[in-house]
Tab-separated table of C-alpha atoms in Angstrom:
chain	number	residue	atom	x	y	z
A	405	MET	CA	0.000	0.000	0.000
A	406	THR	CA	1.293	3.443	-0.917
A	407	ASN	CA	0.174	6.571	0.847
A	408	ARG	CA	0.364	9.582	-1.295
A	409	SER	CA	-0.355	13.256	-0.767
A	410	LEU	CA	-3.558	14.729	-2.109
A	411	GLY	CA	-1.919	18.154	-2.330
A	412	VAL	CA	-2.207	17.788	-6.055
A	413	ARG	CA	-5.743	18.207	-7.329
A	414	ARG	CA	-7.405	14.916	-8.176
A	415	VAL	CA	-9.630	14.453	-11.179
A	416	ALA	CA	-13.018	12.852	-10.705
A	417	LEU	CA	-13.975	10.962	-13.784
A	418	LEU	CA	-17.166	10.469	-15.658
A	419	ALA	CA	-18.323	6.992	-16.301
A	420	GLY	CA	-19.135	5.768	-19.742
A	421	PRO	CA	-21.086	2.602	-20.437
A	422	VAL	CA	-17.954	0.516	-20.987
A	423	ALA	CA	-16.967	-2.522	-18.892
A	424	MET	CA	-16.321	-0.661	-15.590
A	425	LEU	CA	-17.763	2.598	-16.567
A	426	GLY	CA	-14.388	4.276	-16.914
A	427	LEU	CA	-14.237	8.030	-17.148
A	428	VAL	CA	-12.909	10.997	-19.042
A	429	ALA	CA	-9.586	11.085	-20.807
A	430	GLY	CA	-9.123	14.766	-19.901
A	431	CYS	CA	-10.923	17.634	-18.223
A	432	GLY	CA	-10.099	20.866	-20.056
A	433	SER	CA	-12.769	20.882	-22.748
A	434	GLY	CA	-15.636	20.315	-20.334
A	435	ASP	CA	-15.109	23.757	-18.776
A	436	ASP	CA	-16.647	25.559	-21.728
A	437	ASP	CA	-20.365	25.904	-20.942
A	438	SER	CA	-21.036	26.667	-24.604
A	439	ALA	CA	-19.685	23.308	-25.745
A	440	ALA	CA	-22.065	21.175	-27.777
A	441	PRO	CA	-23.117	17.779	-26.416
A	442	ALA	CA	-20.789	14.957	-27.355
A	443	THR	CA	-22.107	12.589	-30.005
A	444	GLY	CA	-21.227	9.164	-31.306
A	445	ALA	CA	-21.143	7.536	-27.859
A	446	THR	CA	-23.237	4.608	-26.759
A	447	THR	CA	-26.755	5.748	-25.822
A	448	VAL	CA	-26.997	7.129	-22.290
A	449	SER	CA	-29.918	6.329	-20.028
A	450	ALA	CA	-32.687	8.932	-19.732
A	451	SER	CA	-32.140	12.035	-17.621
A	452	VAL	CA	-33.545	12.034	-14.115
A	453	THR	CA	-34.406	15.275	-12.362
A	454	ALA	CA	-33.727	15.347	-8.631
A	455	THR	CA	-36.771	16.686	-6.818
A	456	GLU	CA	-37.541	17.131	-3.175
A	457	GLY	CA	-38.477	13.872	-1.506
A	458	THR	CA	-36.815	11.742	-4.176
A	459	SER	CA	-34.250	9.387	-2.708
A	460	SER	CA	-32.992	5.874	-2.884
A	461	ALA	CA	-31.363	3.773	-0.205
A	462	PRO	CA	-27.945	2.239	-0.811
A	463	SER	CA	-28.495	-1.077	-2.521
A	464	GLY	CA	-25.475	-3.048	-1.413
A	465	VAL	CA	-21.878	-3.418	-2.437
A	466	PRO	CA	-21.017	-3.904	-6.102
A	467	THR	CA	-19.066	-7.121	-6.566
A	468	ASP	CA	-17.955	-6.600	-10.152
A	469	ALA	CA	-16.008	-3.364	-9.838
A	470	VAL	CA	-12.898	-3.316	-11.989
A	471	SER	CA	-12.053	0.322	-12.662
A	472	ASN	CA	-9.981	2.673	-10.556
A	473	SER	CA	-12.100	5.591	-9.339
A	474	LEU	CA	-9.577	8.262	-10.265
A	475	THR	CA	-8.151	6.947	-13.541
A	476	PRO	CA	-9.365	8.630	-16.758
A	477	SER	CA	-10.470	6.218	-19.454
A	478	ALA	CA	-13.622	7.367	-21.251
A	479	PRO	CA	-15.372	10.378	-22.852
A	480	HIS	CA	-16.805	13.413	-21.093
A	481	SER	CA	-20.395	13.650	-19.939
A	482	PRO	CA	-22.810	13.690	-22.895
A	483	VAL	CA	-23.777	17.271	-21.954
A	484	SER	CA	-20.553	18.593	-20.440
A	485	GLY	CA	-21.623	22.221	-20.873
A	486	THR	CA	-24.338	21.855	-18.236
A	487	ARG	CA	-22.343	19.920	-15.649
A	488	CYS	CA	-22.154	21.007	-12.034
A	489	HIS	CA	-18.859	22.646	-11.069
A	490	THR	CA	-17.189	22.175	-7.702
A	491	SER	CA	-17.808	25.810	-6.806
A	492	GLU	CA	-21.564	25.236	-7.192
A	493	LEU	CA	-21.741	22.218	-4.902
A	494	SER	CA	-21.507	21.213	-1.277
A	495	ALA	CA	-20.643	17.696	-0.143
A	496	SER	CA	-21.712	15.528	2.775
A	497	VAL	CA	-21.719	11.879	3.833
A	498	GLY	CA	-25.041	10.414	4.900
A	499	ARG	CA	-25.852	7.888	7.586
A	500	ASN	CA	-24.499	4.367	7.326
A	501	ASN	CA	-26.999	1.773	6.092
A	502	PRO	CA	-25.225	-1.484	7.063
A	503	GLY	CA	-26.246	-4.908	5.890
A	504	ALA	CA	-24.848	-8.433	5.399
A	505	GLY	CA	-21.426	-7.520	6.767
A	506	GLN	CA	-21.219	-4.385	4.605
A	507	GLU	CA	-21.039	-0.696	5.483
A	508	ASN	CA	-22.921	1.516	3.001
A	509	PHE	CA	-22.699	5.307	2.953
A	510	PRO	CA	-24.317	7.819	0.556
A	511	VAL	CA	-21.876	10.458	-0.671
A	512	VAL	CA	-24.131	13.453	-1.312
A	513	LEU	CA	-23.565	16.482	-3.547
A	514	THR	CA	-26.037	19.382	-3.281
A	515	ASN	CA	-26.485	22.179	-5.804
A	516	ARG	CA	-26.051	25.463	-3.956
A	517	SER	CA	-26.017	27.596	-7.103
A	518	SER	CA	-28.901	29.437	-8.759
A	519	ARG	CA	-28.869	27.365	-11.962
A	520	THR	CA	-29.841	23.804	-12.815
A	521	CYS	CA	-26.787	21.662	-13.528
A	522	THR	CA	-26.035	17.983	-14.137
A	523	LEU	CA	-24.016	15.141	-12.608
A	524	TYR	CA	-23.120	12.026	-14.571
A	525	GLY	CA	-21.154	9.060	-13.339
A	526	PHE	CA	-19.058	8.718	-10.194
A	527	PRO	CA	-17.333	11.070	-7.774
A	528	GLY	CA	-13.613	10.848	-7.194
A	529	THR	CA	-13.199	9.787	-3.565
A	530	ALA	CA	-10.297	9.125	-1.213
A	531	PHE	CA	-9.928	8.712	2.536
A	532	VAL	CA	-7.164	10.915	3.956
A	533	ASP	CA	-5.463	11.390	7.303
A	534	ALA	CA	-5.021	14.699	9.114
A	535	SER	CA	-1.963	15.540	7.006
A	536	GLY	CA	-3.829	14.928	3.749
A	537	LYS	CA	-2.190	11.601	2.889
A	538	GLN	CA	-4.429	9.026	1.252
A	539	LEU	CA	-5.348	5.959	3.266
A	540	GLY	CA	-5.727	2.787	1.222
A	541	PRO	CA	-6.091	2.348	-2.532
A	542	ASP	CA	-8.486	4.276	-4.747
A	543	PRO	CA	-12.070	2.961	-4.539
A	544	GLN	CA	-13.342	0.788	-7.368
A	545	ARG	CA	-16.403	1.510	-9.490
A	546	SER	CA	-19.273	-0.851	-10.107
A	547	THR	CA	-20.407	-1.702	-13.624
A	548	THR	CA	-23.828	-0.163	-12.948
A	549	GLU	CA	-24.755	2.064	-15.902
A	550	PRO	CA	-24.876	5.716	-14.798
A	551	GLU	CA	-27.751	8.086	-15.427
A	552	MET	CA	-27.741	11.809	-16.069
A	553	VAL	CA	-29.000	13.514	-12.918
A	554	LYS	CA	-30.340	17.067	-13.219
A	555	LEU	CA	-29.944	19.112	-10.060
A	556	ALA	CA	-32.229	22.089	-9.671
A	557	PRO	CA	-31.005	24.679	-7.151
A	558	GLY	CA	-31.042	23.171	-3.661
A	559	ARG	CA	-31.422	19.580	-4.898
A	560	SER	CA	-29.059	16.680	-4.218
A	561	ALA	CA	-27.649	13.519	-5.770
A	562	TRP	CA	-25.909	10.622	-4.036
A	563	ALA	CA	-23.338	7.999	-4.960
A	564	GLY	CA	-23.008	4.836	-2.876
A	565	LEU	CA	-19.713	4.148	-1.087
A	566	SER	CA	-19.419	0.671	0.434
A	567	PHE	CA	-16.895	-1.630	2.065
A	568	ALA	CA	-16.844	-4.865	4.021
A	569	ASN	CA	-16.978	-4.441	7.798
A	570	PRO	CA	-13.322	-4.823	8.877
A	571	GLU	CA	-14.319	-6.882	11.908
A	572	VAL	CA	-15.864	-9.379	9.524
A	573	SER	CA	-13.266	-9.266	6.751
A	574	GLY	CA	-10.162	-9.030	8.925
A	575	ALA	CA	-8.747	-6.186	6.798
A	576	ASP	CA	-6.153	-3.805	8.195
A	577	THR	CA	-7.772	-0.500	9.102
A	578	ALA	CA	-7.154	3.188	9.663
A	579	THR	CA	-9.365	6.002	10.914
A	580	PRO	CA	-9.572	8.795	8.306
A	581	ALA	CA	-9.766	12.450	9.180
A	582	ALA	CA	-11.779	13.209	6.044
A	583	LEU	CA	-13.215	11.929	2.794
A	584	VAL	CA	-12.089	13.948	-0.231
A	585	VAL	CA	-14.828	14.143	-2.879
A	586	THR	CA	-14.289	15.480	-6.408
A	587	PRO	CA	-17.381	15.980	-8.600
A	588	PRO	CA	-17.406	14.255	-12.006
A	589	ASP	CA	-15.116	15.836	-14.610
A	590	GLU	CA	-13.894	18.452	-12.116
A	591	GLU	CA	-10.410	19.014	-10.705
A	592	ASP	CA	-11.182	20.895	-7.490
A	593	PRO	CA	-12.142	18.631	-4.563
A	594	LEU	CA	-14.441	19.060	-1.602
A	595	LYS	CA	-13.472	17.716	1.824
A	596	VAL	CA	-15.928	16.152	4.276
A	597	ALA	CA	-14.962	15.307	7.864
A	598	TRP	CA	-15.162	11.529	8.360
A	599	LYS	CA	-16.988	10.625	11.576
A	600	SER	CA	-17.766	6.960	10.989
A	601	GLY	CA	-14.695	5.272	12.404
A	602	GLU	CA	-12.251	2.826	10.879
A	603	VAL	CA	-12.133	1.885	7.205
A	604	PRO	CA	-10.247	-0.971	5.493
A	605	VAL	CA	-6.929	0.074	3.966
A	606	SER	CA	-5.139	-3.215	3.189
A	607	GLY	CA	-5.386	-6.964	3.568
A	608	ASN	CA	-8.327	-9.256	2.942
A	609	GLU	CA	-11.476	-7.587	1.561
A	610	SER	CA	-9.982	-4.106	1.822
A	611	SER	CA	-11.660	-2.724	-1.314
A	612	VAL	CA	-13.894	0.326	-1.076
A	613	ARG	CA	-16.476	0.433	-3.876
A	614	LEU	CA	-18.660	3.055	-5.527
A	615	ILE	CA	-21.964	3.056	-7.392
A	616	PRO	CA	-22.857	6.053	-9.625
A	617	PHE	CA	-24.959	9.075	-8.805
A	618	SER	CA	-28.729	8.850	-8.403
A	619	PRO	CA	-31.164	11.652	-7.520
A	620	GLY	CA	-31.880	12.310	-3.856
A	621	THR	CA	-29.826	11.975	-0.690
A	622	GLY	CA	-29.741	8.191	-0.289
A	623	ALA	CA	-31.485	8.506	3.077
């Protein structure tokens, strides 16, 4: 296991509908809000607008994750010009919804801007200690096909973060100071204090896994 500093900005990647829903090959072009939607990609599932009262509980840990959560490997969001920017969002981690030896947390992004924007795919996530060093490997992404989530002002979307309970799996653990969250196709991260105890960082069943964004808070 290699701990590395997160002083350098980390890129959160958009998932495409390829075998692990890999993400963007670069970030620069998505910053132009006048850019036309990308074409020629495999059809994306229908847009879903996040409205008040819409939520979905974490649905368990993906078992077929194969793609590194911070490694670019696929095209930008189909409508990159409307995407939510880090400066327009706030981040939080919802209440644990444990089950079958798994710990399941919703990672929530809320639109605090005055415009409607979109999220597509997965957040970049990493547990860090008080000095900012990453604890454990990058989370893995499930092969669940992402959906375009429209966030009206004040609305939220959540991505599921899950791992095996270390007491069950026997994995080596550490207690993070924070979870760093980078919105899809953005470079600037958000940091959320981690208050849920130890997480697996190495050894048996140490993988942390992600499922893509859905509308609501995951509560």
